Amino acid sequence: MGYTLANAAMLEDKYVTYLPSYGAEVRGGTANCTVAVSEEEIASPVASEPDFVVTMNQPSFLKFQSILQSGGLILVNSSMVNVSTARGDIEVVEVPTSELAEQLGNIRVANMVMLGAFIKVSNLVSLQLMLKNLPEILGEGKSKMIKLNREALDLGFNYLKEQT
Amino acid sequence: MKKVYTRPKSLKDAPFHYCPGCGHSIIHRLIAEVIDEMELQEKAICVPPAGCAVLAYDYIDVDMVEAPHGRGAAVATGIKRVRPENLVFSYQGDGDLAAIGTAETFHAANRGELITIFFVNNAVYGMTGGQMAPTTLLGQKTTTSPAGRNAARDGHPIKVCEVLAVLGGSAYLERVAVNQPAAIKAAKKAIARAFQHQLKKTGFSLVEILSPCPTNWKMSPVESCTWIDEVMSREFPLGVIKDSKC
Amino acid sequence: MKRLMSGNSAIGEAAVLAGCTCYFGYPITPQNELPEYLAKRLAEVPGGVFIQAESELSAINMVLGASVAGARAMTSSSSPGISLKQEGISFLAAQELPAVIVNMMRGGPGMGNISPAQSDYFQATRGGGHGDYRTIVLAPASVQELADMTARAFDLADTYRTPVMILGDGMLGQMMEPVTFPSKKKERQLAHADYVLSGAAGRPSRRIRSLILDPKEEEEHNWKLFRKYQRIEQLEVRHETFLLDDAVMAVIAYGTAARIARGAIKRLREEGLKIGMIRPISLWPFPVKIIQQTARHIHDFFVFEMSTGQMLEDVKLALEGSGYIHFYGRPGGVVPTPVELSRIISRHYHQSQKRKK
């Protein structure tokens, strides 16, 4: 998800850095990444106070809601996350990502559903451009999955569009 | 007057610094003779060892690069991969090859690197003063096994050829000696055979050469030669251990 | 064309475009993307050689062999693996063979961890292995710089016939940024190839050695190397300054730490604090002159490192007692955020302003 976002931002000629977690924590748990997108040169790839946090599971939600500034926005996969412990001073946007992905018949595109929703909320990159550039963004290996990924992005984006 | 023998072209006109009765001078000469006979002087690149033969470049007249102790097979690998058309060989002692350089040797053999190693086994560390080597015989006295090598404490003499023989990448492994004329003739044949394997690209080749070290064995040169026949070659039997189709 | 790439992969592509045909390495986090990239990429290069060696010791010695055979060769590792390569680096320096070594540093000592750190500054800049020698050390701070400096490292290695180290860390290796590469592959220009071993055809045999038993000869060899290092010190210093003109405090940081410091300085500038930065790009040779020049109008220097203070010593040596040095270090793989760092710098800044009054 982070890599796709970073790639899309680069194709819009924005400054971007993508910092993954690596080593023992690659999948599940609190595997995470940090993406910085800017109109000017990015000093540090380490985010002091991110504007947005996206969490796909409970441990990540508990761990990363604390790094948001007061008034910050957190997107959660409400299929997996119980938000009753959320801080009172942040905005929580719930997207039943896993369920929406299952509607498309493939739970593995949950991340793209979430990315669609994130684009709606953040306005950091254009969904139209991302959909157009998707073959380039995803690379050769994923060419068979373009249609499914487009549907997933649309589904997430439209889910929040309908909510608001 | 008929000329029956002359110094090989690939051997520099320099007196050897080795001790009386030492096998290195014979081995150097044999390698130089084979290089001449196979017309390989212009193609050869040699990696000399750390040890008495570190000065091999003073004698054998081919391109040479020194490797750190034990790393001969790795350096030779790097050279051969860049220059597959050259003849690349290393010259290593028992400590260099079978102690500190075991991993490099083992894996170069396993990859089937198209290099040749001349492994001089004299059952001691020569240059450093006669310490116990990985090939020191059980019971053999050295400066670091003064009561004789003890298997329980020091482990067993390593049979390098037999160990390498089980690896898929090794093509030619033979153990020879340089303690008497017949053995020396066989050693020369083995050296040539090893180079043939490299040139035919069949795989990794190594010739183990049992070589006398009278100084550190505390024997006379003649006693040393006899000891190879009567004692050392019982532990390290001479002959071809592996010879793939070439 | 811009490509979004990790620092590790970008080094691989840059190396190939710089004419590197040989890579030898052993897996270790956080640099694995580099060998993985080259395993694939070098297969497309004529004469390309990729070997996953049995150890770091083997890898660096394969580099030595490939280098003396006339190829552009490189290896990479992370802190513990770089310790193992030191024997070979000493031999490369002694035998005057070009090579490029990448160290993506991690927390240490010992096994340490796999988080980004700047723990190997001493090891890199003081030679690292045994003997009286130096290694050129370049410290990039972005993926683009990693790519550019890889090409430069190969050129420097050739020019001076000496090993060159690229000193990054886990963060630089892992993070992705847009990067552009030269559109054409560069051909290697080797001015003095008289060390290359190719077989003694039509010329006398060559010997490349580092064993010099005669102390007088060895001494002369050492002085010869020293004169080479002096030339490097004169010609190859690289640094960058940031907002230094009106500054009353200069932060000194390199690599990832410089990126964080830059973020912190931007924030502090918004608060009106007059802070600038000197970023050493070559760690050896160290940018002594710019620090001495800066000391003529700035009294306060703030050294920030992801270690307990290693470059700090070079700053002290450069200042020769002038100025006042503040220090903040985070060893062990901890990477502070720009906000955290800005608070520390701010405190030191205000204290020193008060002191001046």
PDB file of N, CA and C in Angstrom, chain A residues 48-110:
ATOM      1  N   SER A  48       8.105  12.813  12.324  1.00  0.00           N
ATOM      2  CA  SER A  48       7.925  13.170  13.732  1.00  0.00           C
ATOM      3  C   SER A  48       6.444  13.128  14.084  1.00  0.00           C
ATOM      4  N   GLU A  49       5.666  13.784  13.251  1.00  0.00           N
ATOM      5  CA  GLU A  49       4.230  13.900  13.534  1.00  0.00           C
ATOM      6  C   GLU A  49       3.461  13.669  12.244  1.00  0.00           C
ATOM      7  N   PRO A  50       3.150  12.423  11.945  1.00  0.00           N
ATOM      8  CA  PRO A  50       2.453  12.148  10.685  1.00  0.00           C
ATOM      9  C   PRO A  50       1.058  12.774  10.680  1.00  0.00           C
ATOM     10  N   ASP A  51       0.598  13.204   9.509  1.00  0.00           N
ATOM     11  CA  ASP A  51      -0.746  13.763   9.377  1.00  0.00           C
ATOM     12  C   ASP A  51      -1.801  12.666   9.384  1.00  0.00           C
ATOM     13  N   PHE A  52      -1.414  11.509   8.850  1.00  0.00           N
ATOM     14  CA  PHE A  52      -2.356  10.387   8.781  1.00  0.00           C
ATOM     15  C   PHE A  52      -1.691   9.111   9.264  1.00  0.00           C
ATOM     16  N   VAL A  53      -2.518   8.262   9.892  1.00  0.00           N
ATOM     17  CA  VAL A  53      -2.057   6.918  10.219  1.00  0.00           C
ATOM     18  C   VAL A  53      -3.090   5.940   9.659  1.00  0.00           C
ATOM     19  N   VAL A  54      -2.618   4.882   9.032  1.00  0.00           N
ATOM     20  CA  VAL A  54      -3.502   3.845   8.512  1.00  0.00           C
ATOM     21  C   VAL A  54      -3.154   2.544   9.220  1.00  0.00           C
ATOM     22  N   THR A  55      -4.143   1.902   9.846  1.00  0.00           N
ATOM     23  CA  THR A  55      -3.838   0.646  10.554  1.00  0.00           C
ATOM     24  C   THR A  55      -4.777  -0.457  10.083  1.00  0.00           C
ATOM     25  N   MET A  56      -4.187  -1.600   9.835  1.00  0.00           N
ATOM     26  CA  MET A  56      -4.950  -2.726   9.283  1.00  0.00           C
ATOM     27  C   MET A  56      -5.329  -3.751  10.346  1.00  0.00           C
ATOM     28  N   ASN A  57      -4.672  -3.715  11.524  1.00  0.00           N
ATOM     29  CA  ASN A  57      -5.041  -4.689  12.563  1.00  0.00           C
ATOM     30  C   ASN A  57      -4.927  -4.077  13.961  1.00  0.00           C
ATOM     31  N   GLN A  58      -5.377  -4.840  14.960  1.00  0.00           N
ATOM     32  CA  GLN A  58      -5.481  -4.319  16.326  1.00  0.00           C
ATOM     33  C   GLN A  58      -4.120  -3.914  16.915  1.00  0.00           C
ATOM     34  N   PRO A  59      -3.108  -4.792  16.839  1.00  0.00           N
ATOM     35  CA  PRO A  59      -1.823  -4.393  17.447  1.00  0.00           C
ATOM     36  C   PRO A  59      -1.270  -3.088  16.838  1.00  0.00           C
ATOM     37  N   SER A  60      -1.443  -2.926  15.529  1.00  0.00           N
ATOM     38  CA  SER A  60      -0.936  -1.706  14.892  1.00  0.00           C
ATOM     39  C   SER A  60      -1.735  -0.491  15.348  1.00  0.00           C
ATOM     40  N   PHE A  61      -3.028  -0.692  15.507  1.00  0.00           N
ATOM     41  CA  PHE A  61      -3.869   0.419  15.953  1.00  0.00           C
ATOM     42  C   PHE A  61      -3.414   0.899  17.335  1.00  0.00           C
ATOM     43  N   LEU A  62      -3.202  -0.069  18.231  1.00  0.00           N
ATOM     44  CA  LEU A  62      -2.793   0.290  19.596  1.00  0.00           C
ATOM     45  C   LEU A  62      -1.422   0.965  19.592  1.00  0.00           C
ATOM     46  N   LYS A  63      -0.535   0.466  18.739  1.00  0.00           N
ATOM     47  CA  LYS A  63       0.833   0.975  18.747  1.00  0.00           C
ATOM     48  C   LYS A  63       0.933   2.360  18.098  1.00  0.00           C
ATOM     49  N   PHE A  64       0.210   2.550  17.002  1.00  0.00           N
ATOM     50  CA  PHE A  64       0.480   3.744  16.205  1.00  0.00           C
ATOM     51  C   PHE A  64      -0.493   4.900  16.399  1.00  0.00           C
ATOM     52  N   GLN A  65      -1.602   4.678  17.112  1.00  0.00           N
ATOM     53  CA  GLN A  65      -2.474   5.831  17.317  1.00  0.00           C
ATOM     54  C   GLN A  65      -1.779   6.890  18.179  1.00  0.00           C
ATOM     55  N   SER A  66      -0.793   6.420  18.953  1.00  0.00           N
ATOM     56  CA  SER A  66      -0.121   7.356  19.863  1.00  0.00           C
ATOM     57  C   SER A  66       0.799   8.347  19.153  1.00  0.00           C
ATOM     58  N   ILE A  67       1.206   8.028  17.914  1.00  0.00           N
ATOM     59  CA  ILE A  67       2.139   8.967  17.273  1.00  0.00           C
ATOM     60  C   ILE A  67       1.419  10.103  16.564  1.00  0.00           C
ATOM     61  N   LEU A  68       0.091  10.016  16.473  1.00  0.00           N
ATOM     62  CA  LEU A  68      -0.662  11.107  15.843  1.00  0.00           C
ATOM     63  C   LEU A  68      -0.668  12.328  16.741  1.00  0.00           C
ATOM     64  N   GLN A  69      -0.629  13.485  16.083  1.00  0.00           N
ATOM     65  CA  GLN A  69      -0.816  14.723  16.833  1.00  0.00           C
ATOM     66  C   GLN A  69      -2.290  14.838  17.219  1.00  0.00           C
ATOM     67  N   SER A  70      -2.559  15.642  18.205  1.00  0.00           N
ATOM     68  CA  SER A  70      -3.949  15.908  18.569  1.00  0.00           C
ATOM     69  C   SER A  70      -4.672  16.468  17.334  1.00  0.00           C
ATOM     70  N   GLY A  71      -5.852  15.931  17.048  1.00  0.00           N
ATOM     71  CA  GLY A  71      -6.581  16.391  15.864  1.00  0.00           C
ATOM     72  C   GLY A  71      -6.221  15.622  14.606  1.00  0.00           C
ATOM     73  N   GLY A  72      -5.274  14.678  14.717  1.00  0.00           N
ATOM     74  CA  GLY A  72      -4.869  13.879  13.559  1.00  0.00           C
ATOM     75  C   GLY A  72      -5.933  12.866  13.165  1.00  0.00           C
ATOM     76  N   LEU A  73      -5.713  12.248  12.012  1.00  0.00           N
ATOM     77  CA  LEU A  73      -6.728  11.335  11.493  1.00  0.00           C
ATOM     78  C   LEU A  73      -6.169   9.919  11.367  1.00  0.00           C
ATOM     79  N   ILE A  74      -6.935   8.946  11.840  1.00  0.00           N
ATOM     80  CA  ILE A  74      -6.497   7.556  11.720  1.00  0.00           C
ATOM     81  C   ILE A  74      -7.546   6.748  10.961  1.00  0.00           C
ATOM     82  N   LEU A  75      -7.088   6.038   9.958  1.00  0.00           N
ATOM     83  CA  LEU A  75      -7.960   5.137   9.213  1.00  0.00           C
ATOM     84  C   LEU A  75      -7.773   3.743   9.770  1.00  0.00           C
ATOM     85  N   VAL A  76      -8.872   3.048  10.026  1.00  0.00           N
ATOM     86  CA  VAL A  76      -8.714   1.690  10.548  1.00  0.00           C
ATOM     87  C   VAL A  76      -9.512   0.694   9.722  1.00  0.00           C
ATOM     88  N   ASN A  77      -8.968  -0.514   9.654  1.00  0.00           N
ATOM     89  CA  ASN A  77      -9.684  -1.633   9.041  1.00  0.00           C
ATOM     90  C   ASN A  77     -10.663  -2.147  10.095  1.00  0.00           C
ATOM     91  N   SER A  78     -11.885  -1.666  10.019  1.00  0.00           N
ATOM     92  CA  SER A  78     -12.839  -1.964  11.098  1.00  0.00           C
ATOM     93  C   SER A  78     -13.284  -3.418  11.077  1.00  0.00           C
ATOM     94  N   SER A  79     -12.920  -4.161  10.023  1.00  0.00           N
ATOM     95  CA  SER A  79     -13.187  -5.603  10.039  1.00  0.00           C
ATOM     96  C   SER A  79     -12.312  -6.284  11.080  1.00  0.00           C
ATOM     97  N   MET A  80     -11.193  -5.671  11.401  1.00  0.00           N
ATOM     98  CA  MET A  80     -10.213  -6.322  12.283  1.00  0.00           C
ATOM     99  C   MET A  80      -9.945  -5.531  13.564  1.00  0.00           C
ATOM    100  N   VAL A  81     -10.345  -4.281  13.597  1.00  0.00           N
ATOM    101  CA  VAL A  81      -9.926  -3.429  14.705  1.00  0.00           C
ATOM    102  C   VAL A  81     -11.123  -2.964  15.533  1.00  0.00           C
ATOM    103  N   ASN A  82     -10.978  -3.130  16.829  1.00  0.00           N
ATOM    104  CA  ASN A  82     -11.963  -2.604  17.766  1.00  0.00           C
ATOM    105  C   ASN A  82     -11.494  -1.212  18.190  1.00  0.00           C
ATOM    106  N   VAL A  83     -12.265  -0.189  17.863  1.00  0.00           N
ATOM    107  CA  VAL A  83     -11.791   1.185  18.078  1.00  0.00           C
ATOM    108  C   VAL A  83     -12.267   1.762  19.410  1.00  0.00           C
ATOM    109  N   SER A  84     -12.773   0.885  20.314  1.00  0.00           N
ATOM    110  CA  SER A  84     -13.298   1.419  21.576  1.00  0.00           C
ATOM    111  C   SER A  84     -12.195   2.051  22.426  1.00  0.00           C
ATOM    112  N   THR A  85     -10.933   1.669  22.157  1.00  0.00           N
ATOM    113  CA  THR A  85      -9.842   2.239  22.959  1.00  0.00           C
ATOM    114  C   THR A  85      -9.205   3.458  22.283  1.00  0.00           C
ATOM    115  N   ALA A  86      -9.864   4.003  21.274  1.00  0.00           N
ATOM    116  CA  ALA A  86      -9.268   5.128  20.535  1.00  0.00           C
ATOM    117  C   ALA A  86      -9.145   6.362  21.427  1.00  0.00           C
ATOM    118  N   ARG A  87      -8.089   7.142  21.195  1.00  0.00           N
ATOM    119  CA  ARG A  87      -7.921   8.422  21.888  1.00  0.00           C
ATOM    120  C   ARG A  87      -9.102   9.314  21.560  1.00  0.00           C
ATOM    121  N   GLY A  88      -9.432  10.191  22.466  1.00  0.00           N
ATOM    122  CA  GLY A  88     -10.580  11.067  22.260  1.00  0.00           C
ATOM    123  C   GLY A  88     -10.282  12.263  21.363  1.00  0.00           C
ATOM    124  N   ASP A  89      -8.972  12.548  21.180  1.00  0.00           N
ATOM    125  CA  ASP A  89      -8.638  13.794  20.479  1.00  0.00           C
ATOM    126  C   ASP A  89      -8.224  13.580  19.042  1.00  0.00           C
ATOM    127  N   ILE A  90      -8.537  12.399  18.491  1.00  0.00           N
ATOM    128  CA  ILE A  90      -8.198  12.157  17.084  1.00  0.00           C
ATOM    129  C   ILE A  90      -9.462  11.726  16.337  1.00  0.00           C
ATOM    130  N   GLU A  91      -9.412  11.925  15.032  1.00  0.00           N
ATOM    131  CA  GLU A  91     -10.558  11.531  14.207  1.00  0.00           C
ATOM    132  C   GLU A  91     -10.341  10.096  13.718  1.00  0.00           C
ATOM    133  N   VAL A  92     -11.326   9.232  13.929  1.00  0.00           N
ATOM    134  CA  VAL A  92     -11.206   7.833  13.513  1.00  0.00           C
ATOM    135  C   VAL A  92     -12.134   7.586  12.328  1.00  0.00           C
ATOM    136  N   VAL A  93     -11.561   7.100  11.248  1.00  0.00           N
ATOM    137  CA  VAL A  93     -12.375   6.758  10.084  1.00  0.00           C
ATOM    138  C   VAL A  93     -12.334   5.245   9.901  1.00  0.00           C
ATOM    139  N   GLU A  94     -13.529   4.647   9.967  1.00  0.00           N
ATOM    140  CA  GLU A  94     -13.585   3.190   9.904  1.00  0.00           C
ATOM    141  C   GLU A  94     -13.947   2.713   8.501  1.00  0.00           C
ATOM    142  N   VAL A  95     -13.172   1.756   8.009  1.00  0.00           N
ATOM    143  CA  VAL A  95     -13.474   1.143   6.708  1.00  0.00           C
ATOM    144  C   VAL A  95     -13.425  -0.374   6.886  1.00  0.00           C
ATOM    145  N   PRO A  96     -14.516  -1.057   6.640  1.00  0.00           N
ATOM    146  CA  PRO A  96     -14.522  -2.534   6.797  1.00  0.00           C
ATOM    147  C   PRO A  96     -13.768  -3.176   5.633  1.00  0.00           C
ATOM    148  N   THR A  97     -12.473  -2.955   5.616  1.00  0.00           N
ATOM    149  CA  THR A  97     -11.643  -3.276   4.456  1.00  0.00           C
ATOM    150  C   THR A  97     -11.724  -4.743   4.057  1.00  0.00           C
ATOM    151  N   SER A  98     -11.613  -5.628   5.057  1.00  0.00           N
ATOM    152  CA  SER A  98     -11.581  -7.057   4.741  1.00  0.00           C
ATOM    153  C   SER A  98     -12.895  -7.492   4.102  1.00  0.00           C
ATOM    154  N   GLU A  99     -14.008  -7.011   4.660  1.00  0.00           N
ATOM    155  CA  GLU A  99     -15.320  -7.395   4.117  1.00  0.00           C
ATOM    156  C   GLU A  99     -15.495  -6.877   2.698  1.00  0.00           C
ATOM    157  N   LEU A 100     -15.080  -5.628   2.473  1.00  0.00           N
ATOM    158  CA  LEU A 100     -15.204  -5.055   1.130  1.00  0.00           C
ATOM    159  C   LEU A 100     -14.356  -5.862   0.129  1.00  0.00           C
ATOM    160  N   ALA A 101     -13.176  -6.253   0.577  1.00  0.00           N
ATOM    161  CA  ALA A 101     -12.305  -7.033  -0.312  1.00  0.00           C
ATOM    162  C   ALA A 101     -12.941  -8.379  -0.634  1.00  0.00           C
ATOM    163  N   GLU A 102     -13.592  -8.970   0.371  1.00  0.00           N
ATOM    164  CA  GLU A 102     -14.240 -10.257   0.141  1.00  0.00           C
ATOM    165  C   GLU A 102     -15.387 -10.143  -0.858  1.00  0.00           C
ATOM    166  N   GLN A 103     -16.017  -8.972  -0.879  1.00  0.00           N
ATOM    167  CA  GLN A 103     -17.055  -8.730  -1.898  1.00  0.00           C
ATOM    168  C   GLN A 103     -16.467  -8.881  -3.298  1.00  0.00           C
ATOM    169  N   LEU A 104     -15.188  -8.507  -3.427  1.00  0.00           N
ATOM    170  CA  LEU A 104     -14.520  -8.629  -4.728  1.00  0.00           C
ATOM    171  C   LEU A 104     -13.961 -10.037  -4.943  1.00  0.00           C
ATOM    172  N   GLY A 105     -14.103 -10.848  -3.915  1.00  0.00           N
ATOM    173  CA  GLY A 105     -13.687 -12.245  -4.054  1.00  0.00           C
ATOM    174  C   GLY A 105     -12.212 -12.476  -3.769  1.00  0.00           C
ATOM    175  N   ASN A 106     -11.529 -11.494  -3.217  1.00  0.00           N
ATOM    176  CA  ASN A 106     -10.092 -11.697  -2.943  1.00  0.00           C
ATOM    177  C   ASN A 106      -9.643 -10.835  -1.770  1.00  0.00           C
ATOM    178  N   ILE A 107      -9.485 -11.465  -0.631  1.00  0.00           N
ATOM    179  CA  ILE A 107      -9.131 -10.754   0.601  1.00  0.00           C
ATOM    180  C   ILE A 107      -7.789 -10.044   0.457  1.00  0.00           C
ATOM    181  N   ARG A 108      -6.950 -10.513  -0.497  1.00  0.00           N
ATOM    182  CA  ARG A 108      -5.605  -9.944  -0.619  1.00  0.00           C
ATOM    183  C   ARG A 108      -5.604  -8.509  -1.151  1.00  0.00           C
ATOM    184  N   VAL A 109      -6.761  -8.050  -1.677  1.00  0.00           N
ATOM    185  CA  VAL A 109      -6.771  -6.648  -2.129  1.00  0.00           C
ATOM    186  C   VAL A 109      -7.319  -5.709  -1.045  1.00  0.00           C
ATOM    187  N   ALA A 110      -7.407  -6.213   0.200  1.00  0.00           N
ATOM    188  CA  ALA A 110      -7.859  -5.356   1.299  1.00  0.00           C
ATOM    189  C   ALA A 110      -7.015  -4.084   1.369  1.00  0.00           C
TER     190      ALA A 110
END
